[in-house]
């Protein structure tokens, strides 16, 4: 199966890149499946209104693929390296016709950029184009909490002498299909700050300019700091603190450009991932985010989730995931959602937590309160017009293939 996927991907990417005889590399990610609900009909996924992410095991209602290619254009004897990078993505909601338009799905080119590594930049290089730039995410809820991606140009990972420090600067305009307004953005990143043994600190500062083409727009800023510990019980641990004001409330990406300095956000998260033995792995997330806004429009988001994995044999794992999200608005009732999934899994790429590909057979149960139901958009899983009606609990079941390479 993996050979077939890789062969199809290579053929697709060969159509995008003009192969010149220089080195060509490709990688990608994909998931596809089918599911249903205990209430009948198609699978309806559970996400708390106001929370920007959901716990994803047995709780993904779409097919999604990314195919990424890297074409070497020039390689000099002095270490100069010029490359072209691109990515095509496909997104389609379960049980929707593949028109790839509107809410049903899309086909995009989310990345197309070029890089030029130069020996004069001490291990760094130049880049321009549209790209995913220095993204940080939590796998169990697919949450990109630090994501200064965009269309622009920059100097990346310039080595500051023999200190091990890496300095980057990027100028960009947000290129996110969910971003309503674009604004000029400046990102400065300093990585490689030595901390304790097997650990580094990374700091990022963002400044978003006032968008002159948008009425009542404002400038804003944010700062992020992360301590990353490797060799942590066979995995890693990340502790992150972020703060932003105005359009900086995106905390790692551009927020609402019409937000002024009285709108503020702060986020703290802890996320360990472990692989204590070849058979036993897992990951955990604990997060709190406080959003402040005038007229009691702020809220606090709490999130806690864990996904342990145990391999009973070379080709069989058991995955379990439990997650809880809670939104405390300054006005209105507290919204709560708790979700639990059990997934017997065929392991085709290894016994470890992050080994892929794997085929999962899952059952997911969720429970939510009245405030969450009242806040849910019409026809979504938590609403009284959704798959589970006036009930405030429900379950889904299905099968899913997930792979990357």
mmCIF file of C-alpha atoms in Angstrom:
data_model
loop_
_atom_site.group_PDB
_atom_site.id
_atom_site.type_symbol
_atom_site.label_atom_id
_atom_site.label_comp_id
_atom_site.label_asym_id
_atom_site.label_seq_id
_atom_site.Cartn_x
_atom_site.Cartn_y
_atom_site.Cartn_z
ATOM 1 C CA UNK A 1 0.000 0.000 0.000
ATOM 2 C CA UNK A 2 2.768 2.431 0.878
ATOM 3 C CA UNK A 3 4.552 1.680 -2.422
ATOM 4 C CA UNK A 4 1.342 2.397 -4.359
ATOM 5 C CA UNK A 5 0.806 5.716 -2.522
ATOM 6 C CA UNK A 6 4.384 6.828 -3.084
ATOM 7 C CA UNK A 7 4.239 5.890 -6.768
ATOM 8 C CA UNK A 8 1.019 7.827 -7.323
ATOM 9 C CA UNK A 9 2.445 10.825 -5.486
ATOM 10 C CA UNK A 10 5.642 10.821 -7.509
ATOM 11 C CA UNK A 11 3.696 10.731 -10.767
ATOM 12 C CA UNK A 12 1.485 13.625 -9.660
ATOM 13 C CA UNK A 13 4.374 15.794 -8.533
ATOM 14 C CA UNK A 14 6.318 15.101 -11.717
ATOM 15 C CA UNK A 15 3.521 16.967 -13.518
ATOM 16 C CA UNK A 16 4.071 20.017 -11.275
ATOM 17 C CA UNK A 17 7.861 20.244 -11.355
ATOM 18 C CA UNK A 18 9.945 20.349 -14.528
ATOM 19 C CA UNK A 19 12.543 17.714 -13.671
ATOM 20 C CA UNK A 20 15.958 18.927 -14.778
ATOM 21 C CA UNK A 21 18.152 16.002 -13.874
ATOM 22 C CA UNK A 22 18.944 17.560 -10.512
ATOM 23 C CA UNK A 23 17.857 15.898 -7.255
ATOM 24 C CA UNK A 24 14.099 15.712 -6.688
ATOM 25 C CA UNK A 25 12.456 14.854 -3.366
ATOM 26 C CA UNK A 26 8.866 14.475 -2.339
ATOM 27 C CA UNK A 27 6.917 13.874 0.841
ATOM 28 C CA UNK A 28 3.330 14.170 1.942
ATOM 29 C CA UNK A 29 0.473 13.413 4.266
ATOM 30 C CA UNK A 30 -2.956 11.881 3.729
ATOM 31 C CA UNK A 31 -6.057 10.579 5.441
ATOM 32 C CA UNK A 32 -9.191 9.019 4.036
ATOM 33 C CA UNK A 33 -12.043 7.048 5.554
ATOM 34 C CA UNK A 34 -15.731 6.511 5.951
ATOM 35 C CA UNK A 35 -17.945 6.818 9.013
ATOM 36 C CA UNK A 36 -21.462 6.951 10.353
ATOM 37 C CA UNK A 37 -23.407 8.109 13.426
ATOM 38 C CA UNK A 38 -25.378 6.011 15.897
ATOM 39 C CA UNK A 39 -28.347 8.269 15.148
ATOM 40 C CA UNK A 40 -28.175 7.178 11.508
ATOM 41 C CA UNK A 41 -26.738 8.902 8.482
ATOM 42 C CA UNK A 42 -23.278 10.323 7.949
ATOM 43 C CA UNK A 43 -20.635 10.919 10.597
ATOM 44 C CA UNK A 44 -20.987 14.302 12.305
ATOM 45 C CA UNK A 45 -17.859 15.533 14.094
ATOM 46 C CA UNK A 46 -17.693 17.116 17.546
ATOM 47 C CA UNK A 47 -16.149 20.564 18.119
ATOM 48 C CA UNK A 48 -16.992 23.023 20.856
ATOM 49 C CA UNK A 49 -18.241 26.409 19.561
ATOM 50 C CA UNK A 50 -15.561 29.021 20.224
ATOM 51 C CA UNK A 51 -12.683 26.514 20.447
ATOM 52 C CA UNK A 52 -10.295 26.763 17.464
ATOM 53 C CA UNK A 53 -9.489 23.030 17.445
ATOM 54 C CA UNK A 54 -10.962 19.611 18.257
ATOM 55 C CA UNK A 55 -9.479 16.308 19.403
ATOM 56 C CA UNK A 56 -9.110 14.466 16.141
ATOM 57 C CA UNK A 57 -8.859 10.691 16.674
ATOM 58 C CA UNK A 58 -12.098 9.227 15.300
ATOM 59 C CA UNK A 59 -13.341 12.788 14.884
ATOM 60 C CA UNK A 60 -12.363 13.816 11.350
ATOM 61 C CA UNK A 61 -15.137 14.103 8.783
ATOM 62 C CA UNK A 62 -13.131 14.730 5.648
ATOM 63 C CA UNK A 63 -10.611 13.333 3.200
ATOM 64 C CA UNK A 64 -7.388 15.345 3.144
ATOM 65 C CA UNK A 65 -4.144 14.926 1.188
ATOM 66 C CA UNK A 66 -0.952 16.959 0.875
ATOM 67 C CA UNK A 67 1.645 16.176 -1.789
ATOM 68 C CA UNK A 68 4.873 18.135 -1.507
ATOM 69 C CA UNK A 69 7.846 18.292 -3.874
ATOM 70 C CA UNK A 70 11.345 19.792 -3.677
ATOM 71 C CA UNK A 71 13.336 20.300 -6.874
ATOM 72 C CA UNK A 72 17.030 21.094 -6.757
ATOM 73 C CA UNK A 73 17.819 23.703 -9.422
ATOM 74 C CA UNK A 74 21.470 24.473 -8.730
ATOM 75 C CA UNK A 75 24.156 23.137 -6.419
ATOM 76 C CA UNK A 76 27.538 24.836 -6.163
ATOM 77 C CA UNK A 77 30.799 23.459 -4.888
ATOM 78 C CA UNK A 78 30.886 26.225 -2.276
ATOM 79 C CA UNK A 79 27.617 25.081 -0.671
ATOM 80 C CA UNK A 80 25.265 27.352 -2.615
ATOM 81 C CA UNK A 81 21.942 25.527 -3.119
ATOM 82 C CA UNK A 82 18.930 26.811 -5.060
ATOM 83 C CA UNK A 83 15.669 24.831 -4.756
ATOM 84 C CA UNK A 84 12.032 25.076 -5.770
ATOM 85 C CA UNK A 85 9.339 23.855 -3.346
ATOM 86 C CA UNK A 86 5.633 23.263 -3.919
ATOM 87 C CA UNK A 87 2.610 21.568 -2.401
ATOM 88 C CA UNK A 88 -0.803 20.589 -3.717
ATOM 89 C CA UNK A 89 -3.593 19.827 -1.250
ATOM 90 C CA UNK A 90 -7.028 18.224 -1.552
ATOM 91 C CA UNK A 91 -9.846 18.582 0.979
ATOM 92 C CA UNK A 92 -13.283 17.008 0.630
ATOM 93 C CA UNK A 93 -16.021 16.542 3.251
ATOM 94 C CA UNK A 94 -17.354 13.002 3.697
ATOM 95 C CA UNK A 95 -20.504 12.218 1.691
ATOM 96 C CA UNK A 96 -20.201 15.384 -0.404
ATOM 97 C CA UNK A 97 -19.790 15.369 -4.166
ATOM 98 C CA UNK A 98 -16.176 16.162 -5.118
ATOM 99 C CA UNK A 99 -16.904 19.564 -6.634
ATOM 100 C CA UNK A 100 -14.081 21.052 -4.518
ATOM 101 C CA UNK A 101 -15.897 24.335 -4.069
ATOM 102 C CA UNK A 102 -17.662 26.110 -1.229
ATOM 103 C CA UNK A 103 -17.907 24.143 2.024
ATOM 104 C CA UNK A 104 -17.652 20.734 0.339
ATOM 105 C CA UNK A 105 -13.948 20.913 -0.365
ATOM 106 C CA UNK A 106 -11.159 22.459 -2.369
ATOM 107 C CA UNK A 107 -7.992 21.820 -4.307
ATOM 108 C CA UNK A 108 -5.245 24.332 -3.521
ATOM 109 C CA UNK A 109 -1.610 25.159 -4.067
ATOM 110 C CA UNK A 110 -0.852 26.241 -0.473
ATOM 111 C CA UNK A 111 2.887 26.352 -1.065
ATOM 112 C CA UNK A 112 5.010 27.475 -3.995
ATOM 113 C CA UNK A 113 8.323 29.057 -3.046
ATOM 114 C CA UNK A 114 12.021 29.055 -3.738
ATOM 115 C CA UNK A 115 15.016 28.993 -1.402
ATOM 116 C CA UNK A 116 18.656 29.945 -1.882
ATOM 117 C CA UNK A 117 21.152 28.668 0.696
ATOM 118 C CA UNK A 118 24.356 30.755 0.737
ATOM 119 C CA UNK A 119 27.610 30.008 2.594
ATOM 120 C CA UNK A 120 27.848 33.710 3.491
ATOM 121 C CA UNK A 121 24.753 33.295 5.700
ATOM 122 C CA UNK A 122 26.403 30.748 8.029
ATOM 123 C CA UNK A 123 23.946 27.921 7.409
ATOM 124 C CA UNK A 124 21.044 30.184 6.495
ATOM 125 C CA UNK A 125 19.421 31.279 3.263
ATOM 126 C CA UNK A 126 16.983 33.496 1.416
ATOM 127 C CA UNK A 127 13.448 32.602 0.367
ATOM 128 C CA UNK A 128 10.416 34.092 -1.326
ATOM 129 C CA UNK A 129 6.982 32.851 -2.328
ATOM 130 C CA UNK A 130 3.991 31.318 -0.537
ATOM 131 C CA UNK A 131 4.945 28.830 2.149
ATOM 132 C CA UNK A 132 4.298 27.218 5.523
ATOM 133 C CA UNK A 133 6.802 29.104 7.659
ATOM 134 C CA UNK A 134 8.047 27.959 11.079
ATOM 135 C CA UNK A 135 4.756 26.291 11.995
ATOM 136 C CA UNK A 136 4.274 24.663 15.398
ATOM 137 C CA UNK A 137 1.348 22.324 16.004
ATOM 138 C CA UNK A 138 -0.150 19.854 18.461
ATOM 139 C CA UNK A 139 -0.875 16.592 16.672
ATOM 140 C CA UNK A 140 -3.754 15.246 18.768
ATOM 141 C CA UNK A 141 -6.004 18.222 18.005
ATOM 142 C CA UNK A 142 -4.283 19.480 14.818
ATOM 143 C CA UNK A 143 -3.847 22.889 16.426
ATOM 144 C CA UNK A 144 -1.319 25.219 14.768
ATOM 145 C CA UNK A 145 -0.763 27.437 17.762
ATOM 146 C CA UNK A 146 2.247 29.254 16.241
ATOM 147 C CA UNK A 147 1.878 29.722 12.494
ATOM 148 C CA UNK A 148 3.413 32.813 10.810
ATOM 149 C CA UNK A 149 2.897 31.342 7.332
ATOM 150 C CA UNK A 150 2.171 33.581 4.384
ATOM 151 C CA UNK A 151 3.229 34.969 1.018
ATOM 152 C CA UNK A 152 6.419 36.981 1.261
ATOM 153 C CA UNK A 153 10.193 36.801 1.530
ATOM 154 C CA UNK A 154 12.850 36.558 4.177
ATOM 155 C CA UNK A 155 16.220 35.557 5.554
ATOM 156 C CA UNK A 156 16.007 32.258 7.418
ATOM 157 C CA UNK A 157 18.260 30.734 10.079
ATOM 158 C CA UNK A 158 21.246 33.057 9.732
ATOM 159 C CA UNK A 159 23.920 31.635 12.025
ATOM 160 C CA UNK A 160 25.226 34.099 14.607
ATOM 161 C CA UNK A 161 28.865 33.092 14.710
ATOM 162 C CA UNK A 162 29.654 29.999 16.751
ATOM 163 C CA UNK A 163 26.906 30.630 19.306
ATOM 164 C CA UNK A 164 24.455 28.161 17.784
ATOM 165 C CA UNK A 165 21.845 30.930 17.601
ATOM 166 C CA UNK A 166 19.735 31.187 14.438
ATOM 167 C CA UNK A 167 18.145 34.504 13.446
ATOM 168 C CA UNK A 168 15.323 34.824 10.907
ATOM 169 C CA UNK A 169 13.298 37.696 9.499
ATOM 170 C CA UNK A 170 10.225 37.395 7.263
ATOM 171 C CA UNK A 171 7.974 39.959 5.601
ATOM 172 C CA UNK A 172 4.684 38.463 4.477
ATOM 173 C CA UNK A 173 0.985 38.866 3.921
ATOM 174 C CA UNK A 174 -1.188 36.204 5.485
ATOM 175 C CA UNK A 175 -2.328 33.645 2.924
ATOM 176 C CA UNK A 176 -4.938 31.641 4.794
ATOM 177 C CA UNK A 177 -8.264 30.723 3.195
ATOM 178 C CA UNK A 178 -9.957 31.543 6.535
ATOM 179 C CA UNK A 179 -8.318 34.993 6.839
ATOM 180 C CA UNK A 180 -10.848 37.704 5.934
ATOM 181 C CA UNK A 181 -8.406 40.609 5.515
ATOM 182 C CA UNK A 182 -4.723 40.636 4.577
ATOM 183 C CA UNK A 183 -2.144 42.829 6.317
ATOM 184 C CA UNK A 184 1.601 43.380 6.078
ATOM 185 C CA UNK A 185 3.384 41.333 8.705
ATOM 186 C CA UNK A 186 6.944 41.327 10.076
ATOM 187 C CA UNK A 187 8.279 38.280 11.929
ATOM 188 C CA UNK A 188 11.586 38.059 13.788
ATOM 189 C CA UNK A 189 12.579 34.651 15.126
ATOM 190 C CA UNK A 190 15.530 33.652 17.283
ATOM 191 C CA UNK A 191 16.182 29.932 17.717
ATOM 192 C CA UNK A 192 18.917 27.742 19.134
ATOM 193 C CA UNK A 193 18.982 29.415 22.564
ATOM 194 C CA UNK A 194 20.634 26.842 24.809
ATOM 195 C CA UNK A 195 18.713 25.927 27.930
ATOM 196 C CA UNK A 196 19.139 22.822 30.059
ATOM 197 C CA UNK A 197 20.557 19.589 28.623
ATOM 198 C CA UNK A 198 18.863 18.474 25.365
ATOM 199 C CA UNK A 199 16.694 21.594 25.339
ATOM 200 C CA UNK A 200 16.449 24.819 23.356
ATOM 201 C CA UNK A 201 14.343 27.972 23.571
ATOM 202 C CA UNK A 202 12.828 29.670 20.540
ATOM 203 C CA UNK A 203 11.403 33.209 20.605
ATOM 204 C CA UNK A 204 9.275 34.919 17.951
ATOM 205 C CA UNK A 205 8.100 38.517 17.699
ATOM 206 C CA UNK A 206 5.452 39.587 15.174
ATOM 207 C CA UNK A 207 4.294 43.047 14.157
ATOM 208 C CA UNK A 208 1.180 43.467 12.005
ATOM 209 C CA UNK A 209 0.788 46.776 10.209
ATOM 210 C CA UNK A 210 -2.485 48.665 9.965
ATOM 211 C CA UNK A 211 -4.306 47.519 6.812
ATOM 212 C CA UNK A 212 -4.969 50.781 4.978
ATOM 213 C CA UNK A 213 -7.519 49.181 2.664
ATOM 214 C CA UNK A 214 -9.698 48.047 5.609
ATOM 215 C CA UNK A 215 -11.903 50.511 7.471
ATOM 216 C CA UNK A 216 -11.225 50.766 11.230
ATOM 217 C CA UNK A 217 -8.128 48.589 11.013
ATOM 218 C CA UNK A 218 -5.329 48.731 13.596
ATOM 219 C CA UNK A 219 -1.755 47.613 14.008
ATOM 220 C CA UNK A 220 -0.869 44.917 16.522
ATOM 221 C CA UNK A 221 1.830 42.610 17.799
ATOM 222 C CA UNK A 222 2.470 39.276 19.459
ATOM 223 C CA UNK A 223 5.318 37.422 21.123
ATOM 224 C CA UNK A 224 5.815 33.661 21.507
ATOM 225 C CA UNK A 225 8.403 31.751 23.532
ATOM 226 C CA UNK A 226 8.827 27.978 23.527
ATOM 227 C CA UNK A 227 11.014 25.610 25.525
ATOM 228 C CA UNK A 228 11.499 22.322 23.659
ATOM 229 C CA UNK A 229 12.999 19.349 25.473
ATOM 230 C CA UNK A 230 14.121 16.407 23.325
ATOM 231 C CA UNK A 231 15.005 12.927 24.610
ATOM 232 C CA UNK A 232 11.986 13.196 26.890
ATOM 233 C CA UNK A 233 11.050 9.567 27.674
ATOM 234 C CA UNK A 234 11.800 8.717 24.045
ATOM 235 C CA UNK A 235 9.883 11.740 22.733
ATOM 236 C CA UNK A 236 9.799 15.466 23.439
ATOM 237 C CA UNK A 237 8.140 18.075 25.630
ATOM 238 C CA UNK A 238 7.041 21.570 24.624
ATOM 239 C CA UNK A 239 6.110 24.398 26.987
ATOM 240 C CA UNK A 240 4.879 27.567 25.239
ATOM 241 C CA UNK A 241 3.737 31.011 26.333
ATOM 242 C CA UNK A 242 2.180 33.503 23.870
ATOM 243 C CA UNK A 243 0.761 37.018 24.171
ATOM 244 C CA UNK A 244 -0.787 39.358 21.603
ATOM 245 C CA UNK A 245 -2.659 42.644 21.218
ATOM 246 C CA UNK A 246 -4.859 43.998 18.416
ATOM 247 C CA UNK A 247 -4.392 41.917 15.219
ATOM 248 C CA UNK A 248 -1.688 40.077 17.188
ATOM 249 C CA UNK A 249 -4.417 38.111 18.998
ATOM 250 C CA UNK A 250 -3.914 35.428 16.339
ATOM 251 C CA UNK A 251 -0.931 34.440 18.546
ATOM 252 C CA UNK A 252 1.370 33.240 15.807
ATOM 253 C CA UNK A 253 -0.724 34.294 12.840
ATOM 254 C CA UNK A 254 -2.678 37.416 11.893
ATOM 255 C CA UNK A 255 -5.858 37.985 13.901
ATOM 256 C CA UNK A 256 -8.766 40.331 13.226
ATOM 257 C CA UNK A 257 -7.205 43.489 11.729
ATOM 258 C CA UNK A 258 -10.105 45.555 13.121
ATOM 259 C CA UNK A 259 -9.214 44.620 16.713
ATOM 260 C CA UNK A 260 -7.642 47.487 18.668
ATOM 261 C CA UNK A 261 -5.132 47.515 21.537
ATOM 262 C CA UNK A 262 -7.898 46.838 24.072
ATOM 263 C CA UNK A 263 -8.298 43.341 22.584
ATOM 264 C CA UNK A 264 -5.682 40.991 24.055
ATOM 265 C CA UNK A 265 -4.927 37.280 24.222
ATOM 266 C CA UNK A 266 -2.587 35.155 26.298
ATOM 267 C CA UNK A 267 -2.043 31.409 25.898
ATOM 268 C CA UNK A 268 -0.051 28.847 27.901
ATOM 269 C CA UNK A 269 0.304 25.241 26.788
ATOM 270 C CA UNK A 270 2.174 22.143 27.859
ATOM 271 C CA UNK A 271 2.494 19.212 25.445
ATOM 272 C CA UNK A 272 4.628 16.137 26.185
ATOM 273 C CA UNK A 273 4.983 13.195 23.783
ATOM 274 C CA UNK A 274 6.596 9.940 24.902
ATOM 275 C CA UNK A 275 7.704 6.551 23.580
ATOM 276 C CA UNK A 276 8.765 4.855 26.797
ATOM 277 C CA UNK A 277 9.118 1.418 25.171
ATOM 278 C CA UNK A 278 8.863 0.357 21.516
ATOM 279 C CA UNK A 279 5.262 -0.657 22.303
ATOM 280 C CA UNK A 280 4.042 2.110 24.638
ATOM 281 C CA UNK A 281 3.786 5.730 23.510
ATOM 282 C CA UNK A 282 1.457 8.649 23.932
ATOM 283 C CA UNK A 283 0.919 12.395 23.922
ATOM 284 C CA UNK A 284 -0.858 14.930 26.079
ATOM 285 C CA UNK A 285 -2.033 18.533 25.832
ATOM 286 C CA UNK A 286 -2.928 20.954 28.620
ATOM 287 C CA UNK A 287 -3.859 24.474 27.468
ATOM 288 C CA UNK A 288 -5.473 27.661 28.736
ATOM 289 C CA UNK A 289 -6.135 30.769 26.634
ATOM 290 C CA UNK A 290 -7.577 34.031 27.939
ATOM 291 C CA UNK A 291 -9.099 36.486 25.439
ATOM 292 C CA UNK A 292 -9.987 39.977 26.667
ATOM 293 C CA UNK A 293 -12.218 42.371 24.736
ATOM 294 C CA UNK A 294 -14.390 45.422 25.503
ATOM 295 C CA UNK A 295 -18.073 45.085 26.405
ATOM 296 C CA UNK A 296 -17.591 41.693 28.105
ATOM 297 C CA UNK A 297 -16.880 40.016 24.769
ATOM 298 C CA UNK A 298 -13.921 38.032 26.069
ATOM 299 C CA UNK A 299 -13.657 34.362 26.978
ATOM 300 C CA UNK A 300 -11.337 31.738 28.471
ATOM 301 C CA UNK A 301 -10.644 28.446 26.672
ATOM 302 C CA UNK A 302 -9.490 25.412 28.643
ATOM 303 C CA UNK A 303 -8.397 22.229 26.879
ATOM 304 C CA UNK A 304 -7.004 18.930 28.124
ATOM 305 C CA UNK A 305 -6.477 15.754 26.123
ATOM 306 C CA UNK A 306 -4.401 12.581 26.100
ATOM 307 C CA UNK A 307 -3.795 9.814 23.544
ATOM 308 C CA UNK A 308 -1.959 6.673 24.749
ATOM 309 C CA UNK A 309 -0.893 3.979 22.265
ATOM 310 C CA UNK A 310 0.069 0.374 22.936
ATOM 311 C CA UNK A 311 1.246 -2.151 20.335
ATOM 312 C CA UNK A 312 0.247 -5.731 21.150
ATOM 313 C CA UNK A 313 2.185 -7.005 18.133
ATOM 314 C CA UNK A 314 4.146 -5.712 15.169
ATOM 315 C CA UNK A 315 0.941 -5.023 13.221
ATOM 316 C CA UNK A 316 -1.709 -4.306 15.877
ATOM 317 C CA UNK A 317 -2.024 -1.266 18.135
ATOM 318 C CA UNK A 318 -4.722 0.042 20.404
ATOM 319 C CA UNK A 319 -5.212 3.820 20.481
ATOM 320 C CA UNK A 320 -7.373 5.597 23.045
ATOM 321 C CA UNK A 321 -8.049 9.330 23.168
ATOM 322 C CA UNK A 322 -9.891 11.443 25.717
ATOM 323 C CA UNK A 323 -10.324 15.186 25.334
ATOM 324 C CA UNK A 324 -12.202 17.950 27.120
ATOM 325 C CA UNK A 325 -12.774 21.520 25.917
ATOM 326 C CA UNK A 326 -14.433 24.271 27.928
ATOM 327 C CA UNK A 327 -15.246 27.887 27.054
ATOM 328 C CA UNK A 328 -16.034 30.361 29.829
ATOM 329 C CA UNK A 329 -17.418 33.534 28.173
ATOM 330 C CA UNK A 330 -17.585 36.763 30.144
ATOM 331 C CA UNK A 331 -21.285 36.808 29.326
ATOM 332 C CA UNK A 332 -23.411 33.694 28.922
ATOM 333 C CA UNK A 333 -23.184 30.125 30.145
ATOM 334 C CA UNK A 334 -20.062 27.952 30.269
ATOM 335 C CA UNK A 335 -19.817 25.628 27.253
ATOM 336 C CA UNK A 336 -18.428 22.109 27.724
ATOM 337 C CA UNK A 337 -17.601 19.174 25.450
ATOM 338 C CA UNK A 338 -16.005 15.865 26.447
ATOM 339 C CA UNK A 339 -15.031 13.328 23.787
ATOM 340 C CA UNK A 340 -13.682 9.748 24.058
ATOM 341 C CA UNK A 341 -12.406 7.436 21.294
ATOM 342 C CA UNK A 342 -11.176 3.852 21.199
ATOM 343 C CA UNK A 343 -9.456 2.719 17.988
ATOM 344 C CA UNK A 344 -8.128 -0.807 17.293
ATOM 345 C CA UNK A 345 -5.451 -0.143 14.676
ATOM 346 C CA UNK A 346 -3.621 -2.086 11.974
ATOM 347 C CA UNK A 347 -0.016 -0.872 12.137
ATOM 348 C CA UNK A 348 1.617 -0.980 8.711
ATOM 349 C CA UNK A 349 4.631 1.217 9.417
ATOM 350 C CA UNK A 350 5.794 0.292 12.908
ATOM 351 C CA UNK A 351 4.730 -0.089 16.537
ATOM 352 C CA UNK A 352 5.443 3.483 17.681
ATOM 353 C CA UNK A 353 2.878 6.192 18.357
ATOM 354 C CA UNK A 354 3.965 8.293 15.367
ATOM 355 C CA UNK A 355 4.687 5.434 12.956
ATOM 356 C CA UNK A 356 2.573 5.427 9.801
ATOM 357 C CA UNK A 357 0.719 4.262 7.778
ATOM 358 C CA UNK A 358 -2.025 2.813 9.952
ATOM 359 C CA UNK A 359 -5.659 1.786 9.449
ATOM 360 C CA UNK A 360 -7.949 2.545 12.401
ATOM 361 C CA UNK A 361 -11.350 1.150 13.264
ATOM 362 C CA UNK A 362 -12.842 3.623 15.722
ATOM 363 C CA UNK A 363 -15.791 4.341 17.972
ATOM 364 C CA UNK A 364 -16.179 7.865 19.346
ATOM 365 C CA UNK A 365 -18.544 9.062 22.057
ATOM 366 C CA UNK A 366 -19.121 12.705 23.015
ATOM 367 C CA UNK A 367 -21.193 14.553 25.600
ATOM 368 C CA UNK A 368 -21.897 18.305 25.788
ATOM 369 C CA UNK A 369 -23.993 20.678 27.877
ATOM 370 C CA UNK A 370 -26.966 22.923 27.094
ATOM 371 C CA UNK A 371 -24.848 26.076 26.671
ATOM 372 C CA UNK A 372 -22.750 24.326 24.020
ATOM 373 C CA UNK A 373 -25.894 23.189 22.229
ATOM 374 C CA UNK A 374 -27.360 26.707 22.197
ATOM 375 C CA UNK A 375 -24.109 28.154 20.812
ATOM 376 C CA UNK A 376 -23.656 25.576 18.046
ATOM 377 C CA UNK A 377 -24.214 26.513 14.416
ATOM 378 C CA UNK A 378 -27.292 25.049 12.782
ATOM 379 C CA UNK A 379 -27.009 21.437 11.582
ATOM 380 C CA UNK A 380 -23.653 20.843 13.292
ATOM 381 C CA UNK A 381 -23.204 17.866 15.619
ATOM 382 C CA UNK A 382 -23.827 19.764 18.868
ATOM 383 C CA UNK A 383 -26.902 21.697 17.663
ATOM 384 C CA UNK A 384 -30.464 20.511 18.245
ATOM 385 C CA UNK A 385 -30.909 20.530 14.440
ATOM 386 C CA UNK A 386 -27.898 18.257 13.907
ATOM 387 C CA UNK A 387 -27.481 14.501 13.635
ATOM 388 C CA UNK A 388 -28.254 13.907 17.325
ATOM 389 C CA UNK A 389 -31.268 16.203 17.620
ATOM 390 C CA UNK A 390 -32.159 17.438 21.090
ATOM 391 C CA UNK A 391 -29.835 14.892 22.752
ATOM 392 C CA UNK A 392 -26.648 16.225 24.266
ATOM 393 C CA UNK A 393 -24.595 13.136 23.567
ATOM 394 C CA UNK A 394 -23.873 10.916 20.604
ATOM 395 C CA UNK A 395 -21.405 8.546 18.997
ATOM 396 C CA UNK A 396 -19.726 7.936 15.654
ATOM 397 C CA UNK A 397 -17.980 4.901 14.198
ATOM 398 C CA UNK A 398 -15.893 4.244 11.124
ATOM 399 C CA UNK A 399 -12.552 3.335 9.570
ATOM 400 C CA UNK A 400 -9.702 5.633 8.564
ATOM 401 C CA UNK A 401 -6.329 5.353 6.836
ATOM 402 C CA UNK A 402 -3.681 7.899 7.864
ATOM 403 C CA UNK A 403 -0.209 8.031 6.345
ATOM 404 C CA UNK A 404 2.777 10.284 5.853
ATOM 405 C CA UNK A 405 6.177 9.820 4.307
#
